[in-house]
PDB file of C-alpha atoms and ligand atoms in Angstrom:
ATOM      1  CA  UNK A   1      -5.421  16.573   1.041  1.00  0.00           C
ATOM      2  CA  UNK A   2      -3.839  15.024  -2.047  1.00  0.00           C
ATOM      3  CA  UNK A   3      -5.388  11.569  -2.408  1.00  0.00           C
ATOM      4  CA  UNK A   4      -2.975   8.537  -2.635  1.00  0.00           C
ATOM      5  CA  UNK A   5      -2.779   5.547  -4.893  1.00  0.00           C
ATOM      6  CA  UNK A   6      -0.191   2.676  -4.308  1.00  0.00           C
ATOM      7  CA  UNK A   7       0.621   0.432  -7.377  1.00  0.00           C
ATOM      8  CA  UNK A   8       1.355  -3.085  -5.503  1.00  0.00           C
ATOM      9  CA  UNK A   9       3.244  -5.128  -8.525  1.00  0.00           C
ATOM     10  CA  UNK A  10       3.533  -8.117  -6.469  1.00  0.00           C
ATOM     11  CA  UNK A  11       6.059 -10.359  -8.089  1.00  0.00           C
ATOM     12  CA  UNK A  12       5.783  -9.032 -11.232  1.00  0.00           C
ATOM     13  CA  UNK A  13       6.946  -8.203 -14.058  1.00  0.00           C
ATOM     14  CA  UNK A  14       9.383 -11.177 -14.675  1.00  0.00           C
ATOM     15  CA  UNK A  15      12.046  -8.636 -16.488  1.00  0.00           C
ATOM     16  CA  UNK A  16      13.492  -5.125 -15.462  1.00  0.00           C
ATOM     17  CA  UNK A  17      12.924  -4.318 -19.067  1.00  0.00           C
ATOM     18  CA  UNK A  18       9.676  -4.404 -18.719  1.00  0.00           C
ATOM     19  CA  UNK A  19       8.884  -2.986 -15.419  1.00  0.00           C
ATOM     20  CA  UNK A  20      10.686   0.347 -16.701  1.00  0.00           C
ATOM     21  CA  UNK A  21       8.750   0.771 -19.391  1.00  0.00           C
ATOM     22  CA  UNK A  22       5.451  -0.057 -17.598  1.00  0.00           C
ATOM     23  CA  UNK A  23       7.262   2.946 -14.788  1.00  0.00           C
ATOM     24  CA  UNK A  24       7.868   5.025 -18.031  1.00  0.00           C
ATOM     25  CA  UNK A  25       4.793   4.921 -19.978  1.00  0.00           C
ATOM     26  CA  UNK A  26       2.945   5.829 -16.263  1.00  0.00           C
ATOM     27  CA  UNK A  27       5.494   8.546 -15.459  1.00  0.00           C
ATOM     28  CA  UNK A  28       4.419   9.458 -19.233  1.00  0.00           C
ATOM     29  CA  UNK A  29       1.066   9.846 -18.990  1.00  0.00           C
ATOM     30  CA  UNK A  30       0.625  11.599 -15.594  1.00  0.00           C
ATOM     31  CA  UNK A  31       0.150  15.123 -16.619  1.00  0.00           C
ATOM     32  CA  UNK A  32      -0.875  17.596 -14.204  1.00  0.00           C
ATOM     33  CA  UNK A  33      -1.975  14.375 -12.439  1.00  0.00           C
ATOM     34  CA  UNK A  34      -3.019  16.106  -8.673  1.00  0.00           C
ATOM     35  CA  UNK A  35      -2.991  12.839  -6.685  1.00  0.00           C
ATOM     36  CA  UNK A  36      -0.068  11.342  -4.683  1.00  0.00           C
ATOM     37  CA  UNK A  37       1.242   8.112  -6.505  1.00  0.00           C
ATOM     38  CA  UNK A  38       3.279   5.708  -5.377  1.00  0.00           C
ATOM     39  CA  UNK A  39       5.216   2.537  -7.014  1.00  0.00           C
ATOM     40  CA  UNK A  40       6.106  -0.441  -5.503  1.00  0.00           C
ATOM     41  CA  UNK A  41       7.861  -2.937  -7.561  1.00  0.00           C
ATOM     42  CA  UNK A  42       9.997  -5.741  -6.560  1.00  0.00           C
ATOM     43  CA  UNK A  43      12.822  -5.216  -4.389  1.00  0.00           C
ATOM     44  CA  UNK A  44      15.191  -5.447  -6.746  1.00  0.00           C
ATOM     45  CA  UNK A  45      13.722  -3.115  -8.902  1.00  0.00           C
ATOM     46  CA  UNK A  46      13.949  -0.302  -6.398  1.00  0.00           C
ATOM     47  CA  UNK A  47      16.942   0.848  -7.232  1.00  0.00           C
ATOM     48  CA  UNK A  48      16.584   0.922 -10.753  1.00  0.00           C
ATOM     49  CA  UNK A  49      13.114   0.704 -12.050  1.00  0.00           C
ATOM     50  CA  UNK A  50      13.371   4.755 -12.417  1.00  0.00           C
ATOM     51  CA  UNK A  51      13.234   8.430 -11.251  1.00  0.00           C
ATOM     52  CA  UNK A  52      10.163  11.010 -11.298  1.00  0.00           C
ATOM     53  CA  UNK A  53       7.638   8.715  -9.048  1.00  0.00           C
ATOM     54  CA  UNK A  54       7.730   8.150  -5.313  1.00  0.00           C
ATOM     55  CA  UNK A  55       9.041   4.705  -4.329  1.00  0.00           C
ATOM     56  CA  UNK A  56       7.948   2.070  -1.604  1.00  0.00           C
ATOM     57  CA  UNK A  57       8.305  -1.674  -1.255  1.00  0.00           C
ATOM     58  CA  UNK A  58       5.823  -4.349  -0.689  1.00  0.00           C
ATOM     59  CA  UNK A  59       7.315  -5.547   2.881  1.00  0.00           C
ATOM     60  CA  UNK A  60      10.176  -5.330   5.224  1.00  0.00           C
ATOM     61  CA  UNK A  61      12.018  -6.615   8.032  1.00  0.00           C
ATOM     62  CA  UNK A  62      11.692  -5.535  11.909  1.00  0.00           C
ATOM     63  CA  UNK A  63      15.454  -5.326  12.808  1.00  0.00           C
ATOM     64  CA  UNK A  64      17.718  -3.010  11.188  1.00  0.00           C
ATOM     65  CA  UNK A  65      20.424  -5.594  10.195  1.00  0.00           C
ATOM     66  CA  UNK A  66      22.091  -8.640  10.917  1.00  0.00           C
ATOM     67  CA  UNK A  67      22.151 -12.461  10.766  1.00  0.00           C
ATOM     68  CA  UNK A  68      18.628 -12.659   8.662  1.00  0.00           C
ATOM     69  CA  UNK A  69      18.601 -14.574   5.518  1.00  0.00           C
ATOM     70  CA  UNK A  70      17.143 -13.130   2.804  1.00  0.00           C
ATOM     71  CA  UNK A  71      15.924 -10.526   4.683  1.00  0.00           C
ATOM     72  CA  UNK A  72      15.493  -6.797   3.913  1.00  0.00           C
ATOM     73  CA  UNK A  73      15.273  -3.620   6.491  1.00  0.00           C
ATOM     74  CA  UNK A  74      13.830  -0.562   6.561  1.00  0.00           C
ATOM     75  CA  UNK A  75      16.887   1.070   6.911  1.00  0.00           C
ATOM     76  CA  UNK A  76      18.004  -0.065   3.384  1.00  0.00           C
ATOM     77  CA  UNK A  77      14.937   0.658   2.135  1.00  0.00           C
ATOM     78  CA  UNK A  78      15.195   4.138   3.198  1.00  0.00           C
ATOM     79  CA  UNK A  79      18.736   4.086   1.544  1.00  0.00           C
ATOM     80  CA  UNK A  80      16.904   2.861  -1.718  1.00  0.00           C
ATOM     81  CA  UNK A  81      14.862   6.384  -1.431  1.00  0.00           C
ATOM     82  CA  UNK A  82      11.835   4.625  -0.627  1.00  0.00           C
ATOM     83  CA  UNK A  83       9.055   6.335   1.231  1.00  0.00           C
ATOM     84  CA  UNK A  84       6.851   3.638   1.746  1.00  0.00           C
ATOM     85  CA  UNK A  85       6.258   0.051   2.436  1.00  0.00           C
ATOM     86  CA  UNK A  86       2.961  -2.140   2.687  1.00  0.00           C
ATOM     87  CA  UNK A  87       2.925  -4.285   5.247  1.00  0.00           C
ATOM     88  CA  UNK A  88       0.601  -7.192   6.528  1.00  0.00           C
ATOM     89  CA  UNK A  89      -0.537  -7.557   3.042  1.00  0.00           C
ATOM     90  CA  UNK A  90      -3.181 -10.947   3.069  1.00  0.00           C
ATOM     91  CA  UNK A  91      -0.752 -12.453   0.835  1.00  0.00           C
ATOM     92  CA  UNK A  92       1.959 -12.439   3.133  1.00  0.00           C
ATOM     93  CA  UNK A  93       0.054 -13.380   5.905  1.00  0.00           C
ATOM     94  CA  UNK A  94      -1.531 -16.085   4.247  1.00  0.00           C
ATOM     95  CA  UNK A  95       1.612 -17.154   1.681  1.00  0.00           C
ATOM     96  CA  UNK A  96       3.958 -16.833   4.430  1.00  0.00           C
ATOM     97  CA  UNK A  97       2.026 -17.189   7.735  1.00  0.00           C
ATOM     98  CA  UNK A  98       2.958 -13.173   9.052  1.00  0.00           C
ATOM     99  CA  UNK A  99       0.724 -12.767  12.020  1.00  0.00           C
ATOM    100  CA  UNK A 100      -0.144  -9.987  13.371  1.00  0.00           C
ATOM    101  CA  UNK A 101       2.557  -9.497  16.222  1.00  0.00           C
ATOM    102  CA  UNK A 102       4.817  -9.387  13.013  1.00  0.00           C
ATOM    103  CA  UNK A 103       2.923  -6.814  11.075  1.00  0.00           C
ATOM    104  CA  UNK A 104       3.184  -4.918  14.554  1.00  0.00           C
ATOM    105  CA  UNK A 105       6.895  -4.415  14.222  1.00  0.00           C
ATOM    106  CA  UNK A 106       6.869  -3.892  10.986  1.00  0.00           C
ATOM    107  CA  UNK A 107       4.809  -1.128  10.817  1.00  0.00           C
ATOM    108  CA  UNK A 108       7.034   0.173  14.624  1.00  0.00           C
ATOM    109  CA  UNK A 109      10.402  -0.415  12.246  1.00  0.00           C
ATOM    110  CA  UNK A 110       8.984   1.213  10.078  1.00  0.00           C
ATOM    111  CA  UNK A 111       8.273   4.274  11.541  1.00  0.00           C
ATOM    112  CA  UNK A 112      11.264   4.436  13.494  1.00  0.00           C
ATOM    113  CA  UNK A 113      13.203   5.029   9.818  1.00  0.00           C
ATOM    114  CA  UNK A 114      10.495   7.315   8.784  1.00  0.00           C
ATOM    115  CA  UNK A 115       9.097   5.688   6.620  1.00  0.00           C
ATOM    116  CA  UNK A 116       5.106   5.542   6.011  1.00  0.00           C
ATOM    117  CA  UNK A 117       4.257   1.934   6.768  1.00  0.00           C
ATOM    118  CA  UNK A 118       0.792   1.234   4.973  1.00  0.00           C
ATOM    119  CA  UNK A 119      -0.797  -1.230   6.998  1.00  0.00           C
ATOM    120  CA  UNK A 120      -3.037  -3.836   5.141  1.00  0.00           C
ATOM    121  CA  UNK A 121      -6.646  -5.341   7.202  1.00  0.00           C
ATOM    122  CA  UNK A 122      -9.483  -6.716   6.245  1.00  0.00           C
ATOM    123  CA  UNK A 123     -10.521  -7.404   9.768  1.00  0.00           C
ATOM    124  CA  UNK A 124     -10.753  -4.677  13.034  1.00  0.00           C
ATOM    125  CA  UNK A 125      -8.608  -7.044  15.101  1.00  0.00           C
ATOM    126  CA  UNK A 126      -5.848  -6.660  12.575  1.00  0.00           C
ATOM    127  CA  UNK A 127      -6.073  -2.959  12.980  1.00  0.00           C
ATOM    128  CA  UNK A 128      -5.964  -2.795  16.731  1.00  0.00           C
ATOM    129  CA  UNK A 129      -2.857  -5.630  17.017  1.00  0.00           C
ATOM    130  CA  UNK A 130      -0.853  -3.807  13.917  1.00  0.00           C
ATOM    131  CA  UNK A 131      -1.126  -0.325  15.914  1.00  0.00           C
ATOM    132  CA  UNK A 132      -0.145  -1.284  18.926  1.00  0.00           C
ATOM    133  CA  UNK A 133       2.275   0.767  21.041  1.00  0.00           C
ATOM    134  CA  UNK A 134       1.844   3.751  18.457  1.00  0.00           C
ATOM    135  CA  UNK A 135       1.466   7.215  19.511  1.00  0.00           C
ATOM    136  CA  UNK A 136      -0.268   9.952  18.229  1.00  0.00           C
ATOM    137  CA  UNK A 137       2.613  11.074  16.210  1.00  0.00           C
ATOM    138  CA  UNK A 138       3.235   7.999  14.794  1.00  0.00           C
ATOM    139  CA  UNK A 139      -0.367   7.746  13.836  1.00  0.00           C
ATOM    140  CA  UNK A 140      -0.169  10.706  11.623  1.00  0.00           C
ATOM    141  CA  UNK A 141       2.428   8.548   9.600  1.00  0.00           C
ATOM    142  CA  UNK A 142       0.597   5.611   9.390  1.00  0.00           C
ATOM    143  CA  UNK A 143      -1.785   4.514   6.294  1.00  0.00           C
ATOM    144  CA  UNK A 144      -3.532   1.887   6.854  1.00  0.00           C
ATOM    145  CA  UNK A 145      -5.001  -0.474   3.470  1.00  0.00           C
ATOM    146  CA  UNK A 146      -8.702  -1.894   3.418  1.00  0.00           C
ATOM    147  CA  UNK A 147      -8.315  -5.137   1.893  1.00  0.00           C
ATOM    148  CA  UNK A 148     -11.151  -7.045   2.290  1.00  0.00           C
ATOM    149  CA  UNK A 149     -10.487 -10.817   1.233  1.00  0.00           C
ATOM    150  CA  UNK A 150     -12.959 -11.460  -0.789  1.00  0.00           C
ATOM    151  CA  UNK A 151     -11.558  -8.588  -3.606  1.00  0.00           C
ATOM    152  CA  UNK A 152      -8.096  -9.017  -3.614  1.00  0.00           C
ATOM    153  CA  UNK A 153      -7.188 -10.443  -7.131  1.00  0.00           C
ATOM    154  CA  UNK A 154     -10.513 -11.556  -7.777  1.00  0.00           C
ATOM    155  CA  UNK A 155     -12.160  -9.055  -9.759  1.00  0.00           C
ATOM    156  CA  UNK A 156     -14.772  -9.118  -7.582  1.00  0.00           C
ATOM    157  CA  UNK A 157     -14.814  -5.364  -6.001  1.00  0.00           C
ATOM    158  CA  UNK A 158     -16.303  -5.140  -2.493  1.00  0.00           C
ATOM    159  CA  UNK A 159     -19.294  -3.092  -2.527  1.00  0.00           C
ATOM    160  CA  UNK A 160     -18.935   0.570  -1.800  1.00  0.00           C
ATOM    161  CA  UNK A 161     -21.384   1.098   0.971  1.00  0.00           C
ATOM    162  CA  UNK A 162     -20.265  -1.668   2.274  1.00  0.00           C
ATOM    163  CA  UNK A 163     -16.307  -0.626   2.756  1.00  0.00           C
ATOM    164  CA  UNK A 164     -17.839   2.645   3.934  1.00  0.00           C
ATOM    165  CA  UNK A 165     -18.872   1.463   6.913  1.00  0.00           C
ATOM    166  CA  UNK A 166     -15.442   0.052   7.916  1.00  0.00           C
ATOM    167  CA  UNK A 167     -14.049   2.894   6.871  1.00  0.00           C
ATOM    168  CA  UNK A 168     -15.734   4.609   9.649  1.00  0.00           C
ATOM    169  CA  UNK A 169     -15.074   1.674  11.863  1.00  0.00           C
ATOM    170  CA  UNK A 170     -11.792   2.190  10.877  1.00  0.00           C
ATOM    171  CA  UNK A 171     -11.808   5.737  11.515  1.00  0.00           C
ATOM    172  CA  UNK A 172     -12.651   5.174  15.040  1.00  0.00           C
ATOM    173  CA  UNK A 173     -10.275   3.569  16.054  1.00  0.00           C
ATOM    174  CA  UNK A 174      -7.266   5.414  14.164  1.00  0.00           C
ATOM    175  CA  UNK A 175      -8.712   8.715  14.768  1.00  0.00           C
ATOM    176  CA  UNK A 176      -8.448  11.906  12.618  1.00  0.00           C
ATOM    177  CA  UNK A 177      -4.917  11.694  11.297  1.00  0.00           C
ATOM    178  CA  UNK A 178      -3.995   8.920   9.637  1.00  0.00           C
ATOM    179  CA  UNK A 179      -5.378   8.226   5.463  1.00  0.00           C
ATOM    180  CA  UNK A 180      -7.605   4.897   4.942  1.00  0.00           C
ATOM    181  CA  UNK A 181      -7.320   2.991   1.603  1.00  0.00           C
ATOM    182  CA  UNK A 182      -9.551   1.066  -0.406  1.00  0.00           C
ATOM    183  CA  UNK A 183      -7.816  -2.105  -2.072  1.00  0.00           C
ATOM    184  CA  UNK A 184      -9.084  -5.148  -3.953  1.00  0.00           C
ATOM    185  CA  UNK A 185     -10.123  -5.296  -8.073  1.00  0.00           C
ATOM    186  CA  UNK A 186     -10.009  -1.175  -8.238  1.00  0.00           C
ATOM    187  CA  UNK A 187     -10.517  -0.457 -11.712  1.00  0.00           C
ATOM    188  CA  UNK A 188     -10.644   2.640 -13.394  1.00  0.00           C
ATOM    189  CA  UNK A 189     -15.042   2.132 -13.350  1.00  0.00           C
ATOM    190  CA  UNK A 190     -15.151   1.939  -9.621  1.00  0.00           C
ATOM    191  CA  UNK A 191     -12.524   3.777  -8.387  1.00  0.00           C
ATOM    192  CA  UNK A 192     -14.289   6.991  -7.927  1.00  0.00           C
ATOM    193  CA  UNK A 193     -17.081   4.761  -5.724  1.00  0.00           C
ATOM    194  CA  UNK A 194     -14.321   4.440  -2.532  1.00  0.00           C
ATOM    195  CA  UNK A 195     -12.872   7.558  -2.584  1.00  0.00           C
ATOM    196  CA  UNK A 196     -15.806  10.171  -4.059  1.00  0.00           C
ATOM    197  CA  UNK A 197     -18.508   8.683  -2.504  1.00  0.00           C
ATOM    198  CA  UNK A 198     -17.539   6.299   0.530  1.00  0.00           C
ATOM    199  CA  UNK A 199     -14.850   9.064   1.322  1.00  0.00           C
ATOM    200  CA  UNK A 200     -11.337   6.268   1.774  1.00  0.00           C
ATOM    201  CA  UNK A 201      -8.334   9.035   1.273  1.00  0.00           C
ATOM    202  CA  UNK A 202      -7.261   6.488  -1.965  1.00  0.00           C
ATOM    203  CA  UNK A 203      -6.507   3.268  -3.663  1.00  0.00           C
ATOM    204  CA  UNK A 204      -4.337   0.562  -2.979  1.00  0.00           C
ATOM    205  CA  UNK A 205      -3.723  -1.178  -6.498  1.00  0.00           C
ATOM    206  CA  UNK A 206      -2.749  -4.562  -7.489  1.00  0.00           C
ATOM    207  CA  UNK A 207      -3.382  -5.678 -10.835  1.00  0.00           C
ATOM    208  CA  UNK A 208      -4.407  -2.842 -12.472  1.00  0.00           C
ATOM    209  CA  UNK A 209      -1.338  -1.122 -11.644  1.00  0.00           C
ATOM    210  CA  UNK A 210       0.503  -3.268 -14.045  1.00  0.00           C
ATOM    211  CA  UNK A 211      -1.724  -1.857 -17.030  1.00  0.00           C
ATOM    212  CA  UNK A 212      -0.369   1.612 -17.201  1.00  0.00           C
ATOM    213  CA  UNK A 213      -3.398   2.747 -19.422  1.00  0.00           C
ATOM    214  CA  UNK A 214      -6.166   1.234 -16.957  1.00  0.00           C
ATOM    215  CA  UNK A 215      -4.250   3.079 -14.072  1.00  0.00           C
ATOM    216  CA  UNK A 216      -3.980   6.115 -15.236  1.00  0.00           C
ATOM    217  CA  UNK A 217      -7.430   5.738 -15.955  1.00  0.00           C
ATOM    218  CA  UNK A 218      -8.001   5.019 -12.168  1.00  0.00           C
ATOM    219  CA  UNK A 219      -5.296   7.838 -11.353  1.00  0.00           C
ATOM    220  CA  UNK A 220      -7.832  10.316 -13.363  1.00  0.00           C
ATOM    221  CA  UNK A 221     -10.645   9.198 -12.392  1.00  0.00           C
ATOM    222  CA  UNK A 222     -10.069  10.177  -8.664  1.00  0.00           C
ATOM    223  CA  UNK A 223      -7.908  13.484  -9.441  1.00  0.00           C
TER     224      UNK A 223
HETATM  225  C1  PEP B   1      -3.568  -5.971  -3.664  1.00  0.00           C
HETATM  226  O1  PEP B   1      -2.902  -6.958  -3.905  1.00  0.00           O
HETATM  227  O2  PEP B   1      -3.257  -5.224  -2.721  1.00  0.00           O
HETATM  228  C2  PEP B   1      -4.726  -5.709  -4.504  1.00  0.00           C
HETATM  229  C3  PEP B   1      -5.552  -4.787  -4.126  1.00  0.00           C
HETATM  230  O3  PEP B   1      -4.843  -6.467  -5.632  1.00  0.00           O
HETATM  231  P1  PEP B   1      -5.953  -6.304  -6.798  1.00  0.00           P
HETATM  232  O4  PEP B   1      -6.081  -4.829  -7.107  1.00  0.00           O
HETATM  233  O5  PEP B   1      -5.393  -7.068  -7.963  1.00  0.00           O
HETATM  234  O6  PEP B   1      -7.221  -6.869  -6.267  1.00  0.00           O
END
């Protein structure tokens, strides 16, 4: 299986102009690039940041429309051609207080417009509330994003071994089908440590996603 990397922009950059050419100079350099990749830029972006990548968003809403403020669903996601969208991501949670009842429906309205939620932990608990009421065909959808706190934006990379063995605790509680990521300060020196040698199916990238030269270099690294 293809491995899978997912560029998480966060709020960034501050212009369209510049988020298509950091799209176009990574579209540029991708070559006979074998991995999966997968941009996720602003919401506003979606619809115009580019073509030639796969598309997904950084959240979403449960309900599929209606009196919600500022809201967006995965229905008009799907409309925007996206395939995926994070959700539970620590920064929501801790920015904007998401618990994990809410990542729960996410990840169910998700799925229900077929899209691939990717489901962000850094604890086991998270995992077992953000699943629940998923079936076995739903899990083959689902991706679910090791984030442990302590790397996320820090540049302070978790240790491999160490995300191996919650990868496996992971593992056992998803079962066989669905792909586990690695996320927090990948870099294109230690990206080959999660996914070569503690085995996580790919990356989830924040910063370093923005640097189309340093990602590629990540992209590469793991192809
Ligand atoms: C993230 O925000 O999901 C992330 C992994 O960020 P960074 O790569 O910057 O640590």
């Amino acid at each position: 299986m293809k491995s899978l990397i997912v560029a998480n922009w966060k709020c960034n950059p501050a212009t369209l102009k510049d988020g298509q050419g950091i799209f176009r100079e990574i579209k540029g350099k991708m070559g006979l690039v074998k991995s999966e990749v997968v941009i996720c830029p602003p919401f506003v972006y979606l619809p115009v940041i580019g073509k030639g990548l796969v598309l997904g968003a950084q959240d979403a809403f449960w309900e599929k429309a209606g009196a919600y403020t500022g809201e967006i669903s995965p229905a008009m996601l799907r409309d925007m051609g996206c395939r995926y969208v994070i959700v539970g991501h620590s920064e929501r949670r801790r920015v904007f207080r998401e618990t994990d009842e809410m990542a729960n429906k996410k990840v169910r309205a998700a799925l229900a417009e077929k899209i691939n939620p990717i489901l962000c932990i850094d604890r086991l608990s998270q995992l077992k509330a953000g699943i629940k009421g998923l079936n076995s065909k739903d899990l083959k959808s689902l991706i679910v994003a090791f984030e442990p706190l302590s790397a996320i934006g820090t540049g302070r990379p978790y240790p491999a071994g160490k995300a191996q063995k919650m990868y496996w605790g992971i593992r056992k509680i998803i079962g066989k089908d669905a792909r586990i990521l690695y996320g927090g300060s990948v870099n294109s020196g230690n990206a080959s440590s999660y996914v070569k040698e503690a085995g996580f199916q790919g990356l989830l990238v924040g910063g370093a996603s923005l640097k189309p030269r340093e990602f590629i270099g990540i992209i590469k690294e793991i192809s």
